[in-house]
Amino acid sequence: MQDVSLDNNQFHAGILIAKRRSPYEIAERVAILLDTLTADEIANQLLYV
């Protein structure tokens, strides 16, 4: 998906990939990302949580 967007010069809001963890831990990691990065910094990025 990331490659297709980049190849076609398309915008996406960002992709988060999470390892199998408890829902609480995933929510906590996503919250940290959202507190740390702006929407513009997340756009078109592939992030692992």
PDB file of N, CA and C in Angstrom:
ATOM      1  N   MET A   1       0.829  -1.182   0.000  1.00  0.00           N
ATOM      2  CA  MET A   1       0.000   0.000   0.000  1.00  0.00           C
ATOM      3  C   MET A   1       0.877   1.251   0.000  1.00  0.00           C
ATOM      4  N   GLN A   2       1.886   1.263   0.844  1.00  0.00           N
ATOM      5  CA  GLN A   2       2.810   2.397   0.895  1.00  0.00           C
ATOM      6  C   GLN A   2       3.490   2.563  -0.464  1.00  0.00           C
ATOM      7  N   ASP A   3       3.958   1.464  -1.061  1.00  0.00           N
ATOM      8  CA  ASP A   3       4.640   1.532  -2.353  1.00  0.00           C
ATOM      9  C   ASP A   3       3.724   2.051  -3.447  1.00  0.00           C
ATOM     10  N   VAL A   4       2.480   1.590  -3.457  1.00  0.00           N
ATOM     11  CA  VAL A   4       1.522   2.031  -4.471  1.00  0.00           C
ATOM     12  C   VAL A   4       1.281   3.525  -4.356  1.00  0.00           C
ATOM     13  N   SER A   5       1.117   4.024  -3.137  1.00  0.00           N
ATOM     14  CA  SER A   5       0.897   5.452  -2.936  1.00  0.00           C
ATOM     15  C   SER A   5       2.091   6.265  -3.412  1.00  0.00           C
ATOM     16  N   LEU A   6       3.290   5.809  -3.083  1.00  0.00           N
ATOM     17  CA  LEU A   6       4.489   6.539  -3.492  1.00  0.00           C
ATOM     18  C   LEU A   6       4.682   6.489  -5.002  1.00  0.00           C
ATOM     19  N   ASP A   7       4.424   5.329  -5.608  1.00  0.00           N
ATOM     20  CA  ASP A   7       4.595   5.191  -7.051  1.00  0.00           C
ATOM     21  C   ASP A   7       3.629   6.079  -7.826  1.00  0.00           C
ATOM     22  N   ASN A   8       2.428   6.256  -7.292  1.00  0.00           N
ATOM     23  CA  ASN A   8       1.406   7.044  -7.989  1.00  0.00           C
ATOM     24  C   ASN A   8       1.324   8.481  -7.480  1.00  0.00           C
ATOM     25  N   ASN A   9       2.284   8.896  -6.656  1.00  0.00           N
ATOM     26  CA  ASN A   9       2.291  10.242  -6.066  1.00  0.00           C
ATOM     27  C   ASN A   9       0.973  10.564  -5.374  1.00  0.00           C
ATOM     28  N   GLN A  10       0.431   9.596  -4.664  1.00  0.00           N
ATOM     29  CA  GLN A  10      -0.817   9.787  -3.941  1.00  0.00           C
ATOM     30  C   GLN A  10      -0.528  10.069  -2.474  1.00  0.00           C
ATOM     31  N   PHE A  11      -1.405  10.827  -1.857  1.00  0.00           N
ATOM     32  CA  PHE A  11      -1.314  11.172  -0.441  1.00  0.00           C
ATOM     33  C   PHE A  11      -2.043  10.131   0.385  1.00  0.00           C
ATOM     34  N   HIS A  12      -1.488   9.759   1.545  1.00  0.00           N
ATOM     35  CA  HIS A  12      -2.246   8.989   2.530  1.00  0.00           C
ATOM     36  C   HIS A  12      -1.960   9.556   3.911  1.00  0.00           C
ATOM     37  N   ALA A  13      -2.858   9.322   4.821  1.00  0.00           N
ATOM     38  CA  ALA A  13      -2.788   9.933   6.151  1.00  0.00           C
ATOM     39  C   ALA A  13      -1.755   9.284   7.054  1.00  0.00           C
ATOM     40  N   GLY A  14      -1.147   8.199   6.609  1.00  0.00           N
ATOM     41  CA  GLY A  14      -0.157   7.488   7.404  1.00  0.00           C
ATOM     42  C   GLY A  14      -0.630   6.070   7.668  1.00  0.00           C
ATOM     43  N   ILE A  15       0.319   5.164   7.773  1.00  0.00           N
ATOM     44  CA  ILE A  15       0.008   3.756   8.013  1.00  0.00           C
ATOM     45  C   ILE A  15       0.717   3.329   9.288  1.00  0.00           C
ATOM     46  N   LEU A  16      -0.033   2.751  10.206  1.00  0.00           N
ATOM     47  CA  LEU A  16       0.531   2.230  11.449  1.00  0.00           C
ATOM     48  C   LEU A  16       0.486   0.716  11.409  1.00  0.00           C
ATOM     49  N   ILE A  17       1.604   0.089  11.730  1.00  0.00           N
ATOM     50  CA  ILE A  17       1.671  -1.362  11.799  1.00  0.00           C
ATOM     51  C   ILE A  17       2.020  -1.728  13.234  1.00  0.00           C
ATOM     52  N   ALA A  18       1.231  -2.635  13.796  1.00  0.00           N
ATOM     53  CA  ALA A  18       1.441  -3.038  15.185  1.00  0.00           C
ATOM     54  C   ALA A  18       1.679  -4.540  15.262  1.00  0.00           C
ATOM     55  N   LYS A  19       2.623  -4.898  16.092  1.00  0.00           N
ATOM     56  CA  LYS A  19       2.862  -6.296  16.422  1.00  0.00           C
ATOM     57  C   LYS A  19       1.699  -6.776  17.285  1.00  0.00           C
ATOM     58  N   ARG A  20       1.487  -8.053  17.349  1.00  0.00           N
ATOM     59  CA  ARG A  20       0.397  -8.594  18.161  1.00  0.00           C
ATOM     60  C   ARG A  20       0.667  -8.288  19.631  1.00  0.00           C
ATOM     61  N   ARG A  21      -0.130  -7.393  20.175  1.00  0.00           N
ATOM     62  CA  ARG A  21      -0.002  -6.962  21.570  1.00  0.00           C
ATOM     63  C   ARG A  21      -1.409  -6.800  22.145  1.00  0.00           C
ATOM     64  N   SER A  22      -1.470  -6.520  23.413  1.00  0.00           N
ATOM     65  CA  SER A  22      -2.775  -6.280  24.027  1.00  0.00           C
ATOM     66  C   SER A  22      -3.340  -4.967  23.475  1.00  0.00           C
ATOM     67  N   PRO A  23      -4.652  -4.859  23.371  1.00  0.00           N
ATOM     68  CA  PRO A  23      -5.255  -3.618  22.871  1.00  0.00           C
ATOM     69  C   PRO A  23      -4.822  -2.396  23.689  1.00  0.00           C
ATOM     70  N   TYR A  24      -4.660  -2.573  25.007  1.00  0.00           N
ATOM     71  CA  TYR A  24      -4.228  -1.466  25.859  1.00  0.00           C
ATOM     72  C   TYR A  24      -2.842  -0.985  25.454  1.00  0.00           C
ATOM     73  N   GLU A  25      -1.918  -1.913  25.225  1.00  0.00           N
ATOM     74  CA  GLU A  25      -0.555  -1.531  24.867  1.00  0.00           C
ATOM     75  C   GLU A  25      -0.505  -0.847  23.495  1.00  0.00           C
ATOM     76  N   ILE A  26      -1.281  -1.337  22.551  1.00  0.00           N
ATOM     77  CA  ILE A  26      -1.328  -0.696  21.231  1.00  0.00           C
ATOM     78  C   ILE A  26      -1.882   0.720  21.359  1.00  0.00           C
ATOM     79  N   ALA A  27      -2.970   0.870  22.111  1.00  0.00           N
ATOM     80  CA  ALA A  27      -3.555   2.197  22.312  1.00  0.00           C
ATOM     81  C   ALA A  27      -2.559   3.141  22.972  1.00  0.00           C
ATOM     82  N   GLU A  28      -1.821   2.631  23.934  1.00  0.00           N
ATOM     83  CA  GLU A  28      -0.827   3.441  24.627  1.00  0.00           C
ATOM     84  C   GLU A  28       0.279   3.896  23.655  1.00  0.00           C
ATOM     85  N   ARG A  29       0.752   2.983  22.808  1.00  0.00           N
ATOM     86  CA  ARG A  29       1.805   3.325  21.846  1.00  0.00           C
ATOM     87  C   ARG A  29       1.315   4.321  20.788  1.00  0.00           C
ATOM     88  N   VAL A  30       0.092   4.143  20.337  1.00  0.00           N
ATOM     89  CA  VAL A  30      -0.482   5.083  19.363  1.00  0.00           C
ATOM     90  C   VAL A  30      -0.652   6.455  20.010  1.00  0.00           C
ATOM     91  N   ALA A  31      -1.082   6.492  21.249  1.00  0.00           N
ATOM     92  CA  ALA A  31      -1.246   7.769  21.958  1.00  0.00           C
ATOM     93  C   ALA A  31       0.094   8.496  22.082  1.00  0.00           C
ATOM     94  N   ILE A  32       1.161   7.753  22.347  1.00  0.00           N
ATOM     95  CA  ILE A  32       2.486   8.366  22.427  1.00  0.00           C
ATOM     96  C   ILE A  32       2.876   8.972  21.081  1.00  0.00           C
ATOM     97  N   LEU A  33       2.617   8.230  20.000  1.00  0.00           N
ATOM     98  CA  LEU A  33       2.914   8.765  18.663  1.00  0.00           C
ATOM     99  C   LEU A  33       2.131  10.041  18.395  1.00  0.00           C
ATOM    100  N   LEU A  34       0.849  10.024  18.728  1.00  0.00           N
ATOM    101  CA  LEU A  34      -0.003  11.183  18.455  1.00  0.00           C
ATOM    102  C   LEU A  34       0.389  12.383  19.311  1.00  0.00           C
ATOM    103  N   ASP A  35       0.916  12.135  20.495  1.00  0.00           N
ATOM    104  CA  ASP A  35       1.393  13.228  21.344  1.00  0.00           C
ATOM    105  C   ASP A  35       2.730  13.787  20.854  1.00  0.00           C
ATOM    106  N   THR A  36       3.497  12.952  20.167  1.00  0.00           N
ATOM    107  CA  THR A  36       4.846  13.321  19.746  1.00  0.00           C
ATOM    108  C   THR A  36       4.890  13.942  18.351  1.00  0.00           C
ATOM    109  N   LEU A  37       4.079  13.416  17.439  1.00  0.00           N
ATOM    110  CA  LEU A  37       4.132  13.843  16.040  1.00  0.00           C
ATOM    111  C   LEU A  37       2.895  14.637  15.649  1.00  0.00           C
ATOM    112  N   THR A  38       3.065  15.541  14.708  1.00  0.00           N
ATOM    113  CA  THR A  38       1.924  16.270  14.156  1.00  0.00           C
ATOM    114  C   THR A  38       1.315  15.448  13.021  1.00  0.00           C
ATOM    115  N   ALA A  39       0.131  15.833  12.589  1.00  0.00           N
ATOM    116  CA  ALA A  39      -0.517  15.144  11.473  1.00  0.00           C
ATOM    117  C   ALA A  39       0.343  15.215  10.217  1.00  0.00           C
ATOM    118  N   ASP A  40       0.984  16.350   9.994  1.00  0.00           N
ATOM    119  CA  ASP A  40       1.850  16.495   8.820  1.00  0.00           C
ATOM    120  C   ASP A  40       3.057  15.562   8.883  1.00  0.00           C
ATOM    121  N   GLU A  41       3.552  15.297  10.081  1.00  0.00           N
ATOM    122  CA  GLU A  41       4.698  14.394  10.242  1.00  0.00           C
ATOM    123  C   GLU A  41       4.301  12.929  10.052  1.00  0.00           C
ATOM    124  N   ILE A  42       3.050  12.604  10.298  1.00  0.00           N
ATOM    125  CA  ILE A  42       2.562  11.239  10.144  1.00  0.00           C
ATOM    126  C   ILE A  42       2.156  10.954   8.694  1.00  0.00           C
ATOM    127  N   ALA A  43       1.692  11.986   7.989  1.00  0.00           N
ATOM    128  CA  ALA A  43       1.214  11.815   6.611  1.00  0.00           C
ATOM    129  C   ALA A  43       2.289  11.191   5.740  1.00  0.00           C
ATOM    130  N   ASN A  44       1.865  10.225   4.933  1.00  0.00           N
ATOM    131  CA  ASN A  44       2.726   9.524   3.971  1.00  0.00           C
ATOM    132  C   ASN A  44       3.849   8.728   4.630  1.00  0.00           C
ATOM    133  N   GLN A  45       3.702   8.401   5.900  1.00  0.00           N
ATOM    134  CA  GLN A  45       4.716   7.632   6.613  1.00  0.00           C
ATOM    135  C   GLN A  45       4.208   6.228   6.929  1.00  0.00           C
ATOM    136  N   LEU A  46       5.128   5.305   7.030  1.00  0.00           N
ATOM    137  CA  LEU A  46       4.842   3.948   7.482  1.00  0.00           C
ATOM    138  C   LEU A  46       5.505   3.824   8.843  1.00  0.00           C
ATOM    139  N   LEU A  47       4.676   3.687   9.895  1.00  0.00           N
ATOM    140  CA  LEU A  47       5.187   3.686  11.272  1.00  0.00           C
ATOM    141  C   LEU A  47       4.872   2.367  11.957  1.00  0.00           C
ATOM    142  N   TYR A  48       5.827   1.880  12.738  1.00  0.00           N
ATOM    143  CA  TYR A  48       5.653   0.640  13.509  1.00  0.00           C
ATOM    144  C   TYR A  48       5.448   1.005  14.970  1.00  0.00           C
ATOM    145  N   VAL A  49       4.416   0.410  15.575  1.00  0.00           N
ATOM    146  CA  VAL A  49       4.153   0.658  16.999  1.00  0.00           C
ATOM    147  C   VAL A  49       4.213  -0.645  17.786  1.00  0.00           C
TER     148      VAL A  49
END
